[in-house]
PDB file of C-alpha atoms in Angstrom:
ATOM      1  CA  ILE A   1     -27.480  10.500  10.015  1.00  0.00           C
ATOM      2  CA  SER A   2     -29.558  12.385  12.691  1.00  0.00           C
ATOM      3  CA  ILE A   3     -28.002  13.270  16.057  1.00  0.00           C
ATOM      4  CA  GLN A   4     -29.343  15.441  19.008  1.00  0.00           C
ATOM      5  CA  TYR A   5     -27.355  18.443  19.741  1.00  0.00           C
ATOM      6  CA  SER A   6     -27.217  17.603  23.313  1.00  0.00           C
ATOM      7  CA  GLN A   7     -25.631  14.366  22.491  1.00  0.00           C
ATOM      8  CA  ILE A   8     -22.658  15.466  20.303  1.00  0.00           C
ATOM      9  CA  PRO A   9     -19.685  13.852  21.883  1.00  0.00           C
ATOM     10  CA  THR A  10     -17.578  15.951  23.894  1.00  0.00           C
ATOM     11  CA  TYR A  11     -14.386  15.570  21.556  1.00  0.00           C
ATOM     12  CA  LEU A  12     -16.465  16.886  18.590  1.00  0.00           C
ATOM     13  CA  GLN A  13     -17.386  20.023  20.781  1.00  0.00           C
ATOM     14  CA  LYS A  14     -13.941  21.452  20.632  1.00  0.00           C
ATOM     15  CA  GLY A  15     -14.730  22.831  17.014  1.00  0.00           C
ATOM     16  CA  ALA A  16     -15.956  25.794  14.731  1.00  0.00           C
ATOM     17  CA  PHE A  17     -18.582  23.329  13.392  1.00  0.00           C
ATOM     18  CA  TYR A  18     -19.979  22.741  16.648  1.00  0.00           C
ATOM     19  CA  ARG A  19     -19.972  26.052  17.916  1.00  0.00           C
ATOM     20  CA  ASN A  20     -21.677  27.527  14.916  1.00  0.00           C
ATOM     21  CA  LEU A  21     -24.832  25.209  15.611  1.00  0.00           C
ATOM     22  CA  ILE A  22     -27.599  26.846  16.756  1.00  0.00           C
ATOM     23  CA  ASP A  23     -28.939  25.299  19.837  1.00  0.00           C
ATOM     24  CA  SER A  24     -32.492  26.387  20.523  1.00  0.00           C
ATOM     25  CA  ASP A  25     -33.808  23.912  23.083  1.00  0.00           C
ATOM     26  CA  GLY A  26     -30.910  21.722  23.863  1.00  0.00           C
ATOM     27  CA  ASP A  27     -32.577  18.716  21.967  1.00  0.00           C
ATOM     28  CA  GLU A  28     -32.484  19.896  18.229  1.00  0.00           C
ATOM     29  CA  GLU A  29     -31.719  17.101  15.743  1.00  0.00           C
ATOM     30  CA  ILE A  30     -28.878  17.835  13.197  1.00  0.00           C
ATOM     31  CA  GLN A  31     -28.050  16.085  10.122  1.00  0.00           C
ATOM     32  CA  ILE A  32     -24.498  15.239   9.212  1.00  0.00           C
ATOM     33  CA  PRO A  33     -22.962  12.668   6.770  1.00  0.00           C
ATOM     34  CA  GLU A  34     -22.577   9.365   8.118  1.00  0.00           C
ATOM     35  CA  ILE A  35     -18.643   9.237   7.502  1.00  0.00           C
ATOM     36  CA  CYS A  36     -18.441  12.315   9.449  1.00  0.00           C
ATOM     37  CA  TYR A  37     -19.565  10.981  12.948  1.00  0.00           C
ATOM     38  CA  SER A  38     -18.454   8.817  15.574  1.00  0.00           C
ATOM     39  CA  PRO A  39     -19.406   8.439  18.994  1.00  0.00           C
ATOM     40  CA  ASP A  40     -15.645   8.425  20.235  1.00  0.00           C
ATOM     41  CA  ASP A  41     -12.445   9.052  18.902  1.00  0.00           C
ATOM     42  CA  THR A  42     -10.789   5.558  19.614  1.00  0.00           C
ATOM     43  CA  VAL A  43      -8.294   5.005  16.754  1.00  0.00           C
ATOM     44  CA  ASP A  44      -7.251   1.113  16.690  1.00  0.00           C
ATOM     45  CA  SER A  45      -6.439   0.799  12.753  1.00  0.00           C
ATOM     46  CA  LEU A  46      -5.198   2.480   9.800  1.00  0.00           C
ATOM     47  CA  GLU A  47      -8.985   2.493   8.506  1.00  0.00           C
ATOM     48  CA  LYS A  48     -10.032   4.011  11.903  1.00  0.00           C
ATOM     49  CA  LEU A  49      -7.480   6.568  11.508  1.00  0.00           C
ATOM     50  CA  GLN A  50      -8.456   7.690   8.154  1.00  0.00           C
ATOM     51  CA  SER A  51     -11.970   8.189   9.472  1.00  0.00           C
ATOM     52  CA  THR A  52     -11.088   9.917  12.372  1.00  0.00           C
ATOM     53  CA  LEU A  53      -9.047  12.332  10.485  1.00  0.00           C
ATOM     54  CA  GLN A  54     -11.941  12.854   8.115  1.00  0.00           C
ATOM     55  CA  ILE A  55     -14.321  13.328  11.101  1.00  0.00           C
ATOM     56  CA  ALA A  56     -11.877  16.110  12.617  1.00  0.00           C
ATOM     57  CA  ALA A  57     -11.736  17.782   9.316  1.00  0.00           C
ATOM     58  CA  PHE A  58     -15.270  18.092   9.179  1.00  0.00           C
ATOM     59  CA  TRP A  59     -15.798  19.296  12.550  1.00  0.00           C
ATOM     60  CA  LEU A  60     -13.071  21.793  12.021  1.00  0.00           C
ATOM     61  CA  LEU A  61     -11.667  20.582  15.482  1.00  0.00           C
ATOM     62  CA  ASP A  62      -9.435  22.831  17.153  1.00  0.00           C
ATOM     63  CA  THR A  63      -7.446  20.200  19.028  1.00  0.00           C
ATOM     64  CA  ILE A  64      -6.160  16.740  17.778  1.00  0.00           C
ATOM     65  CA  PRO A  65      -8.390  13.590  19.124  1.00  0.00           C
ATOM     66  CA  THR A  66      -6.508  11.734  21.738  1.00  0.00           C
ATOM     67  CA  GLY A  67      -7.157   8.457  19.774  1.00  0.00           C
ATOM     68  CA  VAL A  68      -5.095   9.847  16.873  1.00  0.00           C
ATOM     69  CA  ILE A  69      -2.367  11.079  19.213  1.00  0.00           C
ATOM     70  CA  LYS A  70      -2.335   7.612  20.624  1.00  0.00           C
ATOM     71  CA  TYR A  71      -2.020   5.946  17.486  1.00  0.00           C
ATOM     72  CA  CYS A  72       0.440   8.121  15.809  1.00  0.00           C
ATOM     73  CA  TYR A  73       2.661   8.034  18.780  1.00  0.00           C
ATOM     74  CA  GLU A  74       2.408   4.111  19.119  1.00  0.00           C
ATOM     75  CA  ASN A  75       2.851   3.190  15.454  1.00  0.00           C
ATOM     76  CA  GLU A  76       5.491   3.786  12.735  1.00  0.00           C
ATOM     77  CA  PHE A  77       5.157   6.878  10.968  1.00  0.00           C
ATOM     78  CA  ARG A  78       5.961   5.646   7.709  1.00  0.00           C
ATOM     79  CA  LEU A  79       3.000   3.181   8.130  1.00  0.00           C
ATOM     80  CA  TRP A  80       0.174   5.647   9.017  1.00  0.00           C
ATOM     81  CA  TYR A  81       1.638   8.641   6.879  1.00  0.00           C
ATOM     82  CA  ASP A  82       1.284   6.359   3.881  1.00  0.00           C
ATOM     83  CA  ALA A  83      -2.510   5.796   4.901  1.00  0.00           C
ATOM     84  CA  ILE A  84      -2.886   9.539   5.419  1.00  0.00           C
ATOM     85  CA  VAL A  85      -1.541  10.300   1.757  1.00  0.00           C
ATOM     86  CA  SER A  86      -3.645   7.858   0.528  1.00  0.00           C
ATOM     87  CA  LYS A  87      -6.795   9.370   2.156  1.00  0.00           C
ATOM     88  CA  PHE A  88      -6.065  13.013   1.550  1.00  0.00           C
ATOM     89  CA  GLY A  89      -3.892  13.080  -1.341  1.00  0.00           C
ATOM     90  CA  GLN A  90      -0.493  13.610  -2.318  1.00  0.00           C
ATOM     91  CA  LYS A  91      -0.484  17.372  -0.949  1.00  0.00           C
ATOM     92  CA  VAL A  92      -0.054  16.062   2.374  1.00  0.00           C
ATOM     93  CA  GLN A  93       3.247  15.249   1.506  1.00  0.00           C
ATOM     94  CA  GLN A  94       3.981  19.184   1.388  1.00  0.00           C
ATOM     95  CA  PHE A  95       3.770  19.458   5.133  1.00  0.00           C
ATOM     96  CA  GLY A  96       6.339  22.265   5.516  1.00  0.00           C
ATOM     97  CA  PRO A  97       5.487  25.374   8.049  1.00  0.00           C
ATOM     98  CA  PHE A  98       4.233  27.146   4.663  1.00  0.00           C
ATOM     99  CA  ALA A  99       2.493  24.475   2.727  1.00  0.00           C
ATOM    100  CA  HIS A 100      -0.855  24.529   1.532  1.00  0.00           C
ATOM    101  CA  LYS A 101      -1.978  27.550   3.928  1.00  0.00           C
ATOM    102  CA  GLU A 102      -5.395  27.255   1.958  1.00  0.00           C
ATOM    103  CA  ASP A 103      -5.822  23.877   3.126  1.00  0.00           C
ATOM    104  CA  ILE A 104      -7.224  24.792   6.534  1.00  0.00           C
ATOM    105  CA  GLU A 105      -8.739  21.146   6.840  1.00  0.00           C
ATOM    106  CA  LEU A 106      -5.322  19.747   6.585  1.00  0.00           C
ATOM    107  CA  ALA A 107      -3.429  21.994   9.067  1.00  0.00           C
ATOM    108  CA  PHE A 108      -3.787  19.451  11.938  1.00  0.00           C
ATOM    109  CA  VAL A 109      -2.376  16.540   9.489  1.00  0.00           C
ATOM    110  CA  HIS A 110       0.570  18.718   8.756  1.00  0.00           C
ATOM    111  CA  THR A 111       1.027  18.954  12.630  1.00  0.00           C
ATOM    112  CA  LEU A 112       0.762  15.373  13.158  1.00  0.00           C
ATOM    113  CA  CYS A 113       3.149  14.680  10.686  1.00  0.00           C
ATOM    114  CA  SER A 114       5.815  17.266  11.725  1.00  0.00           C
ATOM    115  CA  ILE A 115       5.686  16.019  15.377  1.00  0.00           C
ATOM    116  CA  PHE A 116       5.665  12.398  14.820  1.00  0.00           C
ATOM    117  CA  ASN A 117       7.916  12.004  11.804  1.00  0.00           C
ATOM    118  CA  SER A 118      10.550  10.678  13.940  1.00  0.00           C
ATOM    119  CA  ASN A 119      10.656   7.654  16.512  1.00  0.00           C
ATOM    120  CA  SER A 120      12.180   9.939  19.159  1.00  0.00           C
ATOM    121  CA  TYR A 121      10.009  10.887  22.139  1.00  0.00           C
ATOM    122  CA  HIS A 122      12.045  13.851  22.681  1.00  0.00           C
ATOM    123  CA  HIS A 123      11.756  15.152  18.851  1.00  0.00           C
ATOM    124  CA  ALA A 124       7.910  14.852  19.175  1.00  0.00           C
ATOM    125  CA  PHE A 125       8.032  16.809  22.800  1.00  0.00           C
ATOM    126  CA  GLN A 126      10.045  19.633  21.221  1.00  0.00           C
ATOM    127  CA  GLN A 127       7.955  19.778  18.256  1.00  0.00           C
ATOM    128  CA  ALA A 128       4.808  19.628  20.167  1.00  0.00           C
ATOM    129  CA  VAL A 129       6.074  22.379  22.705  1.00  0.00           C
ATOM    130  CA  GLU A 130       7.491  24.500  20.095  1.00  0.00           C
ATOM    131  CA  LYS A 131       3.950  24.317  17.897  1.00  0.00           C
ATOM    132  CA  ASN A 132       1.965  24.879  20.989  1.00  0.00           C
ATOM    133  CA  VAL A 133       0.134  21.833  20.732  1.00  0.00           C
ATOM    134  CA  ASP A 134      -1.005  21.222  24.027  1.00  0.00           C
ATOM    135  CA  GLU A 135      -3.090  18.321  23.824  1.00  0.00           C
ATOM    136  CA  VAL A 136      -0.025  16.445  22.378  1.00  0.00           C
ATOM    137  CA  VAL A 137       2.300  17.921  25.241  1.00  0.00           C
ATOM    138  CA  ASP A 138      -0.136  16.401  27.860  1.00  0.00           C
ATOM    139  CA  PHE A 139      -0.334  13.243  26.133  1.00  0.00           C
ATOM    140  CA  LEU A 140       3.715  12.800  25.979  1.00  0.00           C
ATOM    141  CA  ILE A 141       3.654  13.928  29.564  1.00  0.00           C
ATOM    142  CA  GLN A 142       1.133  11.095  30.812  1.00  0.00           C
ATOM    143  CA  ASN A 143       2.943   8.537  28.477  1.00  0.00           C
ATOM    144  CA  SER A 144       6.316   9.306  29.352  1.00  0.00           C
ATOM    145  CA  ASP A 145       7.641   5.807  30.495  1.00  0.00           C
ATOM    146  CA  GLY A 146      11.359   5.623  30.223  1.00  0.00           C
ATOM    147  CA  ASN A 147      11.622   9.014  28.979  1.00  0.00           C
ATOM    148  CA  LYS A 148      11.579  11.368  31.594  1.00  0.00           C
ATOM    149  CA  THR A 149      14.958  13.203  31.314  1.00  0.00           C
ATOM    150  CA  VAL A 150      16.455  16.374  32.007  1.00  0.00           C
ATOM    151  CA  GLU A 151      15.965  17.429  28.131  1.00  0.00           C
ATOM    152  CA  CYS A 152      12.233  17.766  28.553  1.00  0.00           C
ATOM    153  CA  ALA A 153      12.608  20.605  31.197  1.00  0.00           C
ATOM    154  CA  ARG A 154      15.448  22.214  28.857  1.00  0.00           C
ATOM    155  CA  ILE A 155      13.221  22.205  25.981  1.00  0.00           C
ATOM    156  CA  VAL A 156      10.250  23.827  27.770  1.00  0.00           C
ATOM    157  CA  ALA A 157      12.224  26.488  29.640  1.00  0.00           C
ATOM    158  CA  TYR A 158      13.736  27.423  26.435  1.00  0.00           C
ATOM    159  CA  SER A 159      10.296  27.833  24.823  1.00  0.00           C
ATOM    160  CA  GLY A 160       8.977  29.851  27.998  1.00  0.00           C
ATOM    161  CA  ARG A 161       6.136  27.656  28.719  1.00  0.00           C
ATOM    162  CA  LEU A 162       5.753  28.176  32.739  1.00  0.00           C
ATOM    163  CA  ASP A 163       2.625  26.500  32.575  1.00  0.00           C
ATOM    164  CA  ILE A 164       4.294  23.233  31.305  1.00  0.00           C
ATOM    165  CA  LEU A 165       7.192  23.257  33.549  1.00  0.00           C
ATOM    166  CA  LYS A 166       4.833  23.273  36.313  1.00  0.00           C
ATOM    167  CA  ARG A 167       3.277  20.170  34.713  1.00  0.00           C
ATOM    168  CA  LEU A 168       6.805  18.415  34.336  1.00  0.00           C
ATOM    169  CA  GLN A 169       7.240  19.096  38.065  1.00  0.00           C
ATOM    170  CA  GLN A 170       4.086  17.653  39.135  1.00  0.00           C
ATOM    171  CA  ASN A 171       4.743  14.491  37.013  1.00  0.00           C
ATOM    172  CA  ASP A 172       8.114  14.083  38.761  1.00  0.00           C
ATOM    173  CA  PHE A 173      10.337  14.914  35.338  1.00  0.00           C
ATOM    174  CA  PRO A 174      14.038  15.668  36.454  1.00  0.00           C
ATOM    175  CA  TRP A 175      15.633  19.107  35.588  1.00  0.00           C
ATOM    176  CA  SER A 176      19.089  20.226  35.732  1.00  0.00           C
ATOM    177  CA  GLY A 177      21.255  23.262  35.351  1.00  0.00           C
ATOM    178  CA  SER A 178      20.592  23.059  31.455  1.00  0.00           C
ATOM    179  CA  ALA A 179      17.096  24.049  32.245  1.00  0.00           C
ATOM    180  CA  CYS A 180      18.011  27.457  33.814  1.00  0.00           C
ATOM    181  CA  ARG A 181      20.713  28.279  31.283  1.00  0.00           C
ATOM    182  CA  ALA A 182      18.027  27.801  28.535  1.00  0.00           C
ATOM    183  CA  ALA A 183      15.420  29.938  30.371  1.00  0.00           C
ATOM    184  CA  ALA A 184      18.162  32.560  30.652  1.00  0.00           C
ATOM    185  CA  ALA A 185      19.193  32.373  27.058  1.00  0.00           C
ATOM    186  CA  LYS A 186      15.839  33.368  25.851  1.00  0.00           C
ATOM    187  CA  GLY A 187      15.322  35.945  28.582  1.00  0.00           C
ATOM    188  CA  HIS A 188      12.297  33.854  30.427  1.00  0.00           C
ATOM    189  CA  LEU A 189      12.944  35.522  34.050  1.00  0.00           C
ATOM    190  CA  ASP A 190       9.377  33.870  34.996  1.00  0.00           C
ATOM    191  CA  CYS A 191      10.668  30.033  34.028  1.00  0.00           C
ATOM    192  CA  LEU A 192      14.126  30.709  35.853  1.00  0.00           C
ATOM    193  CA  GLN A 193      12.694  32.050  38.847  1.00  0.00           C
ATOM    194  CA  TYR A 194      10.235  29.044  38.974  1.00  0.00           C
ATOM    195  CA  LEU A 195      13.152  26.742  38.694  1.00  0.00           C
ATOM    196  CA  HIS A 196      15.359  28.116  40.906  1.00  0.00           C
ATOM    197  CA  GLU A 197      12.511  28.461  43.677  1.00  0.00           C
ATOM    198  CA  ASN A 198      11.786  25.048  43.284  1.00  0.00           C
ATOM    199  CA  GLY A 199      15.091  23.662  43.604  1.00  0.00           C
ATOM    200  CA  CYS A 200      16.705  23.344  40.227  1.00  0.00           C
ATOM    201  CA  PRO A 201      20.356  23.644  40.360  1.00  0.00           C
ATOM    202  CA  TRP A 202      22.192  26.276  38.180  1.00  0.00           C
ATOM    203  CA  GLU A 203      25.901  27.062  37.102  1.00  0.00           C
ATOM    204  CA  ASP A 204      27.792  30.152  36.393  1.00  0.00           C
ATOM    205  CA  GLU A 205      27.689  29.640  32.810  1.00  0.00           C
ATOM    206  CA  LEU A 206      24.352  30.763  33.059  1.00  0.00           C
ATOM    207  CA  TYR A 207      25.691  34.202  32.916  1.00  0.00           C
ATOM    208  CA  MET A 208      27.128  33.886  29.654  1.00  0.00           C
ATOM    209  CA  ASP A 209      24.166  32.401  28.291  1.00  0.00           C
ATOM    210  CA  ALA A 210      21.810  34.933  29.616  1.00  0.00           C
ATOM    211  CA  SER A 211      20.003  37.372  26.874  1.00  0.00           C
ATOM    212  CA  GLU A 212      18.718  39.889  29.272  1.00  0.00           C
ATOM    213  CA  ILE A 213      20.162  41.699  32.096  1.00  0.00           C
ATOM    214  CA  ARG A 214      17.165  41.082  34.507  1.00  0.00           C
ATOM    215  CA  CYS A 215      17.981  37.270  34.288  1.00  0.00           C
ATOM    216  CA  VAL A 216      21.730  38.141  35.040  1.00  0.00           C
ATOM    217  CA  GLN A 217      20.464  40.459  38.341  1.00  0.00           C
ATOM    218  CA  TYR A 218      18.134  37.931  39.509  1.00  0.00           C
ATOM    219  CA  ALA A 219      20.664  34.996  39.371  1.00  0.00           C
ATOM    220  CA  PHE A 220      23.344  37.304  41.170  1.00  0.00           C
ATOM    221  CA  GLU A 221      20.945  38.676  43.889  1.00  0.00           C
ATOM    222  CA  GLN A 222      20.032  35.096  44.451  1.00  0.00           C
ATOM    223  CA  GLY A 223      23.796  34.372  45.052  1.00  0.00           C
ATOM    224  CA  LEU A 224      25.031  32.487  41.912  1.00  0.00           C
ATOM    225  CA  PRO A 225      28.776  33.113  41.920  1.00  0.00           C
ATOM    226  CA  TRP A 226      30.307  35.491  39.443  1.00  0.00           C
ATOM    227  CA  HIS A 227      33.464  34.322  38.043  1.00  0.00           C
ATOM    228  CA  PRO A 228      34.644  37.239  35.876  1.00  0.00           C
TER     229      PRO A 228
END
């Protein structure tokens, strides 16, 4: 099919293929296979999931399309995983952290599988945070009905993602002393400071968990009781 450069959908602009296109006047037409294009990333069936993944691979997208994230989150893993295997082949089954490094186009498929291979919201949240898949983290924060627990803040503090801690607070996620202890355990002073300055409680067990003296010093200077 032919499509004008200026009319390429926003979700397809987030990838290497788009960046490599030469735009001479903003109205240049490009030729792409029909099966590798859709005006939006809406996914409402297994067939649409398969086609959207193929489109994402063709355009070498940097981020997982929101429609794909939503579908995988809302549907049973085994259901859509089998559909992915049937589309991309048995090699998708080897989605370990070092599997098929040469299959760059399948990297996002491996990521999807490792994040959503459980029905647990917090498993998906932790995997997305640890793998720095921010588009999934953002989706889960915005679709957290019934899952706003202190565990989310603990996961983020342990990973040292201050930016996500701020988003959790903006979206009314609770936190507890476990978040401060997690930040101290990994030496994330910036996260520890943010938590304390924004009212997160802490406990003297933090001293035993802290991996860096600067976290201990900060807590002591801020008045956290020391019980040797």
